[in-house]
CSV table of C-alpha atoms in Angstrom, one decimal:
chain,number,residue,atom,x,y,z
A,1,UNK,CA,-7.4,5.6,-18.3
A,2,UNK,CA,-11.0,6.2,-19.2
A,3,UNK,CA,-13.3,6.3,-16.1
A,4,UNK,CA,-15.6,3.3,-16.0
A,5,UNK,CA,-17.8,2.7,-12.9
A,6,UNK,CA,-17.1,-1.0,-12.9
A,7,UNK,CA,-13.3,-0.4,-12.8
A,8,UNK,CA,-13.6,2.1,-10.0
A,9,UNK,CA,-15.7,-0.4,-8.1
A,10,UNK,CA,-13.0,-3.1,-8.6
A,11,UNK,CA,-10.6,-0.8,-6.8
A,12,UNK,CA,-13.1,0.4,-4.1
A,13,UNK,CA,-14.0,-3.2,-3.3
A,14,UNK,CA,-10.4,-4.3,-2.6
A,15,UNK,CA,-9.5,-1.7,0.0
A,16,UNK,CA,-11.0,-3.2,3.2
A,17,UNK,CA,-9.4,-6.6,2.6
A,18,UNK,CA,-6.1,-4.9,1.7
A,19,UNK,CA,-6.2,-2.9,4.9
A,20,UNK,CA,-7.1,-5.9,6.9
A,21,UNK,CA,-4.3,-8.0,5.4
A,22,UNK,CA,-1.8,-5.2,5.9
A,23,UNK,CA,-2.7,-4.4,9.5
A,24,UNK,CA,-4.8,-7.2,10.9
A,25,UNK,CA,-2.0,-9.3,12.3
A,26,UNK,CA,0.4,-6.7,13.4
A,27,UNK,CA,1.4,-5.9,17.0
A,28,UNK,CA,0.6,-2.6,18.6
A,29,UNK,CA,4.2,-1.6,18.1
A,30,UNK,CA,3.5,-1.3,14.4
A,31,UNK,CA,0.0,0.1,14.4
A,32,UNK,CA,-0.4,2.4,17.4
A,33,UNK,CA,1.0,5.9,18.0
A,34,UNK,CA,1.7,8.5,15.5
A,35,UNK,CA,5.3,9.3,14.5
A,36,UNK,CA,4.6,12.8,15.7
A,37,UNK,CA,1.6,15.1,15.8
A,38,UNK,CA,1.8,15.8,12.1
A,39,UNK,CA,1.6,12.2,11.1
A,40,UNK,CA,-1.2,9.8,11.7
A,41,UNK,CA,-0.9,6.3,13.0
A,42,UNK,CA,-2.4,3.3,11.1
A,43,UNK,CA,-5.1,3.4,13.8
A,44,UNK,CA,-5.9,7.1,12.9
A,45,UNK,CA,-5.9,6.4,9.2
A,46,UNK,CA,-8.5,3.6,9.4
A,47,UNK,CA,-10.6,5.9,11.5
A,48,UNK,CA,-10.3,8.5,8.8
A,49,UNK,CA,-11.4,6.0,6.1
A,50,UNK,CA,-14.5,5.2,8.2
A,51,UNK,CA,-15.4,8.8,8.6
A,52,UNK,CA,-15.2,9.2,4.8
A,53,UNK,CA,-17.6,6.3,4.3
A,54,UNK,CA,-20.1,7.9,6.7
A,55,UNK,CA,-19.9,11.6,5.7
A,56,UNK,CA,-18.1,12.1,2.5
A,57,UNK,CA,-18.3,10.0,-0.7
A,58,UNK,CA,-21.8,8.6,-0.9
A,59,UNK,CA,-23.5,11.6,0.8
A,60,UNK,CA,-21.8,13.9,-1.7
A,61,UNK,CA,-22.9,11.6,-4.6
A,62,UNK,CA,-26.4,11.9,-3.3
A,63,UNK,CA,-26.2,15.7,-3.2
A,64,UNK,CA,-25.1,15.7,-6.8
A,65,UNK,CA,-27.8,13.3,-8.0
A,66,UNK,CA,-30.4,15.1,-6.0
A,67,UNK,CA,-29.7,18.3,-8.0
A,68,UNK,CA,-31.6,20.3,-5.5
A,69,UNK,CA,-31.3,24.1,-5.1
A,70,UNK,CA,-28.3,23.7,-2.9
A,71,UNK,CA,-25.7,21.3,-4.3
A,72,UNK,CA,-22.9,22.5,-2.1
A,73,UNK,CA,-21.2,19.7,-0.2
A,74,UNK,CA,-20.7,19.9,3.5
A,75,UNK,CA,-17.0,20.4,4.5
A,76,UNK,CA,-15.3,17.2,5.4
A,77,UNK,CA,-13.7,17.0,8.9
A,78,UNK,CA,-10.3,15.5,8.5
A,79,UNK,CA,-9.7,15.1,12.2
A,80,UNK,CA,-13.0,13.6,13.3
A,81,UNK,CA,-11.4,10.2,13.8
A,82,UNK,CA,-9.3,11.3,16.7
A,83,UNK,CA,-12.4,11.6,18.8
A,84,UNK,CA,-14.6,8.9,17.1
A,85,UNK,CA,-12.1,6.1,17.3
A,86,UNK,CA,-11.4,6.4,21.0
A,87,UNK,CA,-11.6,3.1,22.9
A,88,UNK,CA,-11.8,0.9,19.8
A,89,UNK,CA,-9.3,-1.6,18.7
A,90,UNK,CA,-7.8,-1.4,15.3
A,91,UNK,CA,-9.4,-4.7,14.3
A,92,UNK,CA,-12.8,-3.2,15.3
A,93,UNK,CA,-12.1,-0.2,13.1
A,94,UNK,CA,-11.1,-2.4,10.2
A,95,UNK,CA,-14.3,-4.4,10.5
A,96,UNK,CA,-16.4,-1.3,10.7
A,97,UNK,CA,-14.8,0.1,7.6
A,98,UNK,CA,-15.4,-3.2,5.7
A,99,UNK,CA,-19.1,-3.1,6.6
A,100,UNK,CA,-19.6,0.5,5.7
A,101,UNK,CA,-17.7,0.1,2.4
A,102,UNK,CA,-19.7,-2.9,1.4
A,103,UNK,CA,-22.9,-1.0,2.1
A,104,UNK,CA,-21.7,2.0,0.1
A,105,UNK,CA,-20.8,-0.1,-2.9
A,106,UNK,CA,-24.3,-1.5,-2.8
A,107,UNK,CA,-25.8,2.0,-2.7
A,108,UNK,CA,-23.5,3.0,-5.6
A,109,UNK,CA,-24.9,0.1,-7.6
A,110,UNK,CA,-28.4,1.2,-6.9
A,111,UNK,CA,-27.6,4.6,-8.4
A,112,UNK,CA,-27.5,3.0,-11.9
A,113,UNK,CA,-24.9,5.5,-13.0
A,114,UNK,CA,-24.5,6.2,-16.7
A,115,UNK,CA,-22.4,8.7,-18.7
A,116,UNK,CA,-25.0,11.3,-18.3
A,117,UNK,CA,-25.3,11.1,-14.5
A,118,UNK,CA,-21.5,11.0,-14.2
A,119,UNK,CA,-21.4,14.4,-15.7
A,120,UNK,CA,-23.7,16.0,-13.1
A,121,UNK,CA,-22.1,18.6,-10.9
A,122,UNK,CA,-21.9,19.6,-7.3
A,123,UNK,CA,-20.1,22.4,-5.5
A,124,UNK,CA,-17.1,21.6,-3.3
A,125,UNK,CA,-16.8,24.2,-0.5
A,126,UNK,CA,-13.2,25.0,-1.4
A,127,UNK,CA,-12.6,23.7,-4.9
A,128,UNK,CA,-15.8,24.8,-6.6
A,129,UNK,CA,-17.6,22.9,-9.4
A,130,UNK,CA,-16.8,19.2,-9.6
A,131,UNK,CA,-18.5,16.3,-11.4
A,132,UNK,CA,-19.8,13.0,-10.0
A,133,UNK,CA,-17.2,11.2,-12.1
A,134,UNK,CA,-14.5,13.3,-10.5
A,135,UNK,CA,-15.9,12.5,-7.0
A,136,UNK,CA,-15.9,8.8,-7.7
A,137,UNK,CA,-12.4,8.8,-9.2
A,138,UNK,CA,-11.2,10.8,-6.1
A,139,UNK,CA,-12.8,8.3,-3.8
A,140,UNK,CA,-10.8,5.6,-5.5
A,141,UNK,CA,-7.5,7.5,-5.5
A,142,UNK,CA,-8.2,8.5,-1.9
A,143,UNK,CA,-8.1,4.8,-0.9
A,144,UNK,CA,-4.8,4.3,-2.6
A,145,UNK,CA,-3.4,7.5,-1.1
A,146,UNK,CA,-4.2,6.2,2.4
A,147,UNK,CA,-2.7,2.7,1.7
A,148,UNK,CA,0.4,4.6,0.7
A,149,UNK,CA,0.3,6.6,3.9
A,150,UNK,CA,-0.1,3.4,5.9
A,151,UNK,CA,2.9,1.7,4.4
A,152,UNK,CA,5.0,4.8,4.7
A,153,UNK,CA,4.2,5.1,8.4
A,154,UNK,CA,4.9,1.4,9.0
A,155,UNK,CA,8.2,1.6,7.0
A,156,UNK,CA,9.3,4.6,9.1
A,157,UNK,CA,9.4,2.4,12.2
A,158,UNK,CA,12.5,0.7,10.7
A,159,UNK,CA,14.0,3.8,9.2
A,160,UNK,CA,17.2,3.4,11.3
A,161,UNK,CA,17.2,-0.4,11.5
A,162,UNK,CA,18.0,-0.7,7.8
A,163,UNK,CA,21.4,1.0,8.2
A,164,UNK,CA,23.1,2.0,5.0
A,165,UNK,CA,20.3,0.5,2.9
A,166,UNK,CA,18.2,3.6,3.7
A,167,UNK,CA,19.5,5.4,0.6
A,168,UNK,CA,18.0,2.6,-1.6
A,169,UNK,CA,14.5,2.8,-0.1
A,170,UNK,CA,12.5,5.7,-1.5
A,171,UNK,CA,9.8,5.1,1.1
A,172,UNK,CA,12.2,6.3,3.8
A,173,UNK,CA,13.2,9.5,2.0
B,1,UNK,CA,11.4,0.8,17.0
B,2,UNK,CA,13.7,-1.9,18.3
B,3,UNK,CA,14.2,-4.7,15.8
B,4,UNK,CA,12.7,-8.0,16.9
B,5,UNK,CA,12.6,-10.9,14.6
B,6,UNK,CA,9.0,-11.8,15.5
B,7,UNK,CA,7.8,-8.3,14.6
B,8,UNK,CA,9.7,-8.4,11.3
B,9,UNK,CA,8.1,-11.7,10.5
B,10,UNK,CA,4.6,-10.3,11.2
B,11,UNK,CA,5.2,-7.8,8.5
B,12,UNK,CA,6.9,-10.2,6.0
B,13,UNK,CA,4.0,-12.6,6.5
B,14,UNK,CA,1.3,-10.1,5.4
B,15,UNK,CA,2.8,-9.0,2.1
B,16,UNK,CA,1.6,-11.8,-0.2
B,17,UNK,CA,-2.0,-11.6,1.0
B,18,UNK,CA,-1.9,-7.8,0.8
B,19,UNK,CA,-0.6,-7.9,-2.8
B,20,UNK,CA,-3.2,-10.5,-3.6
B,21,UNK,CA,-6.0,-8.4,-2.1
B,22,UNK,CA,-4.8,-5.2,-3.8
B,23,UNK,CA,-4.3,-6.7,-7.3
B,24,UNK,CA,-6.0,-10.1,-7.5
B,25,UNK,CA,-9.4,-8.9,-8.7
B,26,UNK,CA,-8.4,-5.9,-10.9
B,27,UNK,CA,-8.8,-5.8,-14.7
B,28,UNK,CA,-5.8,-5.7,-16.9
B,29,UNK,CA,-6.5,-1.9,-17.4
B,30,UNK,CA,-5.2,-1.5,-13.9
B,31,UNK,CA,-2.4,-4.0,-13.6
B,32,UNK,CA,-0.8,-4.2,-17.1
B,33,UNK,CA,1.6,-1.8,-18.8
B,34,UNK,CA,4.0,0.6,-17.3
B,35,UNK,CA,3.2,4.3,-17.2
B,36,UNK,CA,6.4,4.7,-19.2
B,37,UNK,CA,9.7,2.9,-19.4
B,38,UNK,CA,10.9,4.4,-16.2
B,39,UNK,CA,8.0,3.1,-14.1
B,40,UNK,CA,7.1,-0.5,-13.6
B,41,UNK,CA,3.6,-1.9,-13.9
B,42,UNK,CA,2.0,-3.9,-11.0
B,43,UNK,CA,2.9,-7.0,-13.1
B,44,UNK,CA,6.6,-6.0,-13.1
B,45,UNK,CA,6.6,-5.2,-9.4
B,46,UNK,CA,5.3,-8.6,-8.4
B,47,UNK,CA,7.9,-10.2,-10.6
B,48,UNK,CA,10.6,-8.2,-8.8
B,49,UNK,CA,9.3,-9.4,-5.4
B,50,UNK,CA,9.6,-13.0,-6.7
B,51,UNK,CA,13.1,-12.4,-7.8
B,52,UNK,CA,14.0,-11.0,-4.4
B,53,UNK,CA,12.7,-14.2,-2.7
B,54,UNK,CA,14.7,-16.3,-5.0
B,55,UNK,CA,18.1,-14.5,-5.1
B,56,UNK,CA,18.3,-11.8,-2.5
B,57,UNK,CA,17.1,-12.0,1.1
B,58,UNK,CA,17.5,-15.6,2.2
B,59,UNK,CA,20.6,-16.3,0.1
B,60,UNK,CA,22.2,-13.2,1.6
B,61,UNK,CA,21.2,-14.2,5.1
B,62,UNK,CA,22.8,-17.6,4.4
B,63,UNK,CA,26.0,-16.0,3.2
B,64,UNK,CA,26.2,-14.0,6.5
B,65,UNK,CA,25.4,-17.0,8.7
B,66,UNK,CA,27.9,-19.1,6.8
B,67,UNK,CA,30.7,-16.6,7.7
B,68,UNK,CA,32.9,-18.2,5.1
B,69,UNK,CA,36.0,-16.6,3.6
B,70,UNK,CA,33.9,-14.7,1.1
B,71,UNK,CA,30.9,-13.0,2.7
B,72,UNK,CA,30.3,-10.7,-0.3
B,73,UNK,CA,26.8,-10.8,-1.6
B,74,UNK,CA,26.1,-11.3,-5.3
B,75,UNK,CA,24.7,-8.2,-6.9
B,76,UNK,CA,20.9,-8.2,-7.2
B,77,UNK,CA,19.5,-7.9,-10.7
B,78,UNK,CA,16.7,-5.2,-10.5
B,79,UNK,CA,15.5,-6.0,-14.0
B,80,UNK,CA,15.4,-9.8,-14.1
B,81,UNK,CA,11.6,-9.8,-13.9
B,82,UNK,CA,11.1,-8.3,-17.3
B,83,UNK,CA,12.4,-11.6,-18.8
B,84,UNK,CA,11.4,-14.0,-16.1
B,85,UNK,CA,7.7,-13.0,-15.9
B,86,UNK,CA,7.0,-13.3,-19.7
B,87,UNK,CA,3.9,-15.3,-20.5
B,88,UNK,CA,2.7,-15.4,-16.9
B,89,UNK,CA,-0.5,-13.9,-15.6
B,90,UNK,CA,-0.4,-11.6,-12.7
B,91,UNK,CA,-2.3,-14.1,-10.6
B,92,UNK,CA,0.3,-16.7,-11.3
B,93,UNK,CA,3.0,-14.3,-10.2
B,94,UNK,CA,1.1,-13.5,-7.0
B,95,UNK,CA,0.7,-17.2,-6.2
B,96,UNK,CA,4.4,-17.9,-6.9
B,97,UNK,CA,5.4,-15.0,-4.6
B,98,UNK,CA,3.1,-16.3,-1.8
B,99,UNK,CA,4.7,-19.8,-2.0
B,100,UNK,CA,8.2,-18.6,-2.1
B,101,UNK,CA,7.6,-16.2,0.8
B,102,UNK,CA,6.0,-18.8,3.0
B,103,UNK,CA,9.0,-21.1,2.3
B,104,UNK,CA,11.5,-18.3,3.1
B,105,UNK,CA,9.7,-17.5,6.4
B,106,UNK,CA,10.1,-21.1,7.3
B,107,UNK,CA,13.8,-21.1,6.5
B,108,UNK,CA,14.1,-17.9,8.5
B,109,UNK,CA,12.5,-19.7,11.5
B,110,UNK,CA,15.0,-22.6,11.2
B,111,UNK,CA,17.9,-20.1,11.4
B,112,UNK,CA,17.0,-19.6,15.1
B,113,UNK,CA,18.3,-16.1,15.1
B,114,UNK,CA,19.3,-14.5,18.3
B,115,UNK,CA,20.9,-11.1,19.2
B,116,UNK,CA,24.3,-12.5,18.5
B,117,UNK,CA,23.6,-13.9,15.1
B,118,UNK,CA,21.7,-10.7,14.1
B,119,UNK,CA,25.0,-8.8,14.6
B,120,UNK,CA,26.9,-10.9,12.1
B,121,UNK,CA,28.1,-9.1,9.0
B,122,UNK,CA,28.3,-9.5,5.3
B,123,UNK,CA,29.6,-7.3,2.5
B,124,UNK,CA,27.2,-5.6,0.2
B,125,UNK,CA,28.8,-5.1,-3.3
B,126,UNK,CA,28.1,-1.4,-3.3
B,127,UNK,CA,27.3,-0.4,0.3
B,128,UNK,CA,30.0,-2.3,2.1
B,129,UNK,CA,29.5,-3.9,5.6
B,130,UNK,CA,26.0,-4.6,6.7
B,131,UNK,CA,24.6,-6.7,9.5
B,132,UNK,CA,22.0,-9.5,9.3
B,133,UNK,CA,19.6,-7.4,11.3
B,134,UNK,CA,19.9,-4.6,8.8
B,135,UNK,CA,19.3,-7.1,6.0
B,136,UNK,CA,16.1,-8.4,7.6
B,137,UNK,CA,14.9,-4.9,8.4
B,138,UNK,CA,15.5,-3.9,4.8
B,139,UNK,CA,13.6,-7.0,3.5
B,140,UNK,CA,10.7,-5.8,5.6
B,141,UNK,CA,10.8,-2.1,4.4
B,142,UNK,CA,11.4,-3.3,0.8
B,143,UNK,CA,8.0,-5.0,0.9
B,144,UNK,CA,6.4,-1.8,2.1
B,145,UNK,CA,8.3,0.2,-0.5
B,146,UNK,CA,6.9,-1.9,-3.3
B,147,UNK,CA,3.3,-1.8,-1.9
B,148,UNK,CA,3.7,2.0,-2.0
B,149,UNK,CA,5.0,1.7,-5.6
B,150,UNK,CA,2.0,-0.4,-6.5
B,151,UNK,CA,-0.6,2.0,-5.1
B,152,UNK,CA,1.2,5.0,-6.7
B,153,UNK,CA,1.2,3.3,-10.1
B,154,UNK,CA,-2.5,2.4,-9.7
B,155,UNK,CA,-3.5,5.9,-8.5
B,156,UNK,CA,-1.8,7.5,-11.5
B,157,UNK,CA,-4.2,5.8,-13.9
B,158,UNK,CA,-6.8,8.3,-12.5
B,159,UNK,CA,-4.5,11.3,-12.2
B,160,UNK,CA,-6.7,13.3,-14.6
B,161,UNK,CA,-10.0,11.8,-13.8
B,162,UNK,CA,-10.0,13.3,-10.3
B,163,UNK,CA,-10.1,16.9,-11.8
B,164,UNK,CA,-9.5,19.7,-9.3
B,165,UNK,CA,-9.2,17.2,-6.4
B,166,UNK,CA,-5.7,16.4,-7.7
B,167,UNK,CA,-4.1,19.0,-5.4
B,168,UNK,CA,-5.4,17.3,-2.3
B,169,UNK,CA,-4.1,13.8,-3.2
B,170,UNK,CA,-0.4,13.6,-2.4
B,171,UNK,CA,-0.1,10.3,-4.2
B,172,UNK,CA,-0.6,12.2,-7.5
B,173,UNK,CA,2.1,14.8,-6.9
């Protein structure tokens, strides 16, 4: 599918309400506590999405568009949410994410991106040269990746309750 | 996690609005057309969820609760939606799914399920003996499984657009 900024924005716009619909009315049994230390809880995942809004996507787009001497991105802290989300409720996190995302989509609109700007490049600290278009496509897929992670974590709560049906449910494999 | 009917209903209740939030405002570029004949489009997946509401979960629960001579479930047609969804828009399908799900949650409530009823058994045509509790847990995980499928299909549209980031996005593997 050809990258078009309007189509990416369609997807970026839906994520806060999807996350709210998915998690907003669930008991703590569903949303709290990681399966184990390797896997994040829904609470952790929403915290991670917030941290991305604050430090990753738009700041990196601004670095690329600035085209200054140093267009190297700062490394992204994948574990910042464990500290930052402390004491919050999941509904507070979902609301914060929605506010930040709406603001970031507004900023994205103000960038008036065209084909030429989308080809501009920045330097990822580990991956090397990347384009603005790739950054924005990644932002979009990153949302979907974490919705996938959310439903996988939730499904796993019932991994044993489904009995012999387990073999039909790829999400439990 | 211990199975409790109220917790399962929390999850079953969120699915229509989650699907609507995820897909309701996307262009056809995102929602139409399977990746290939092996993979369903979002349009096909919502059709499949509808068919489950009509022929799978509640009808099977009723067979189990009926405890008649023949408690064998009818086989579920995994491909019925390709014919049934023809000529519909995805938003029509989403709305139909929401109406059917709301009705089915109402029927589920009227079943007044308790621990004893949840242990009642039916015969799955391929898997053999299953309990009502397992059926209801499977209904719940089946929803999450198809939300996972939806986001995976959507993410795949941008599989190449993300460039070198692809290696960081498990949903694209």
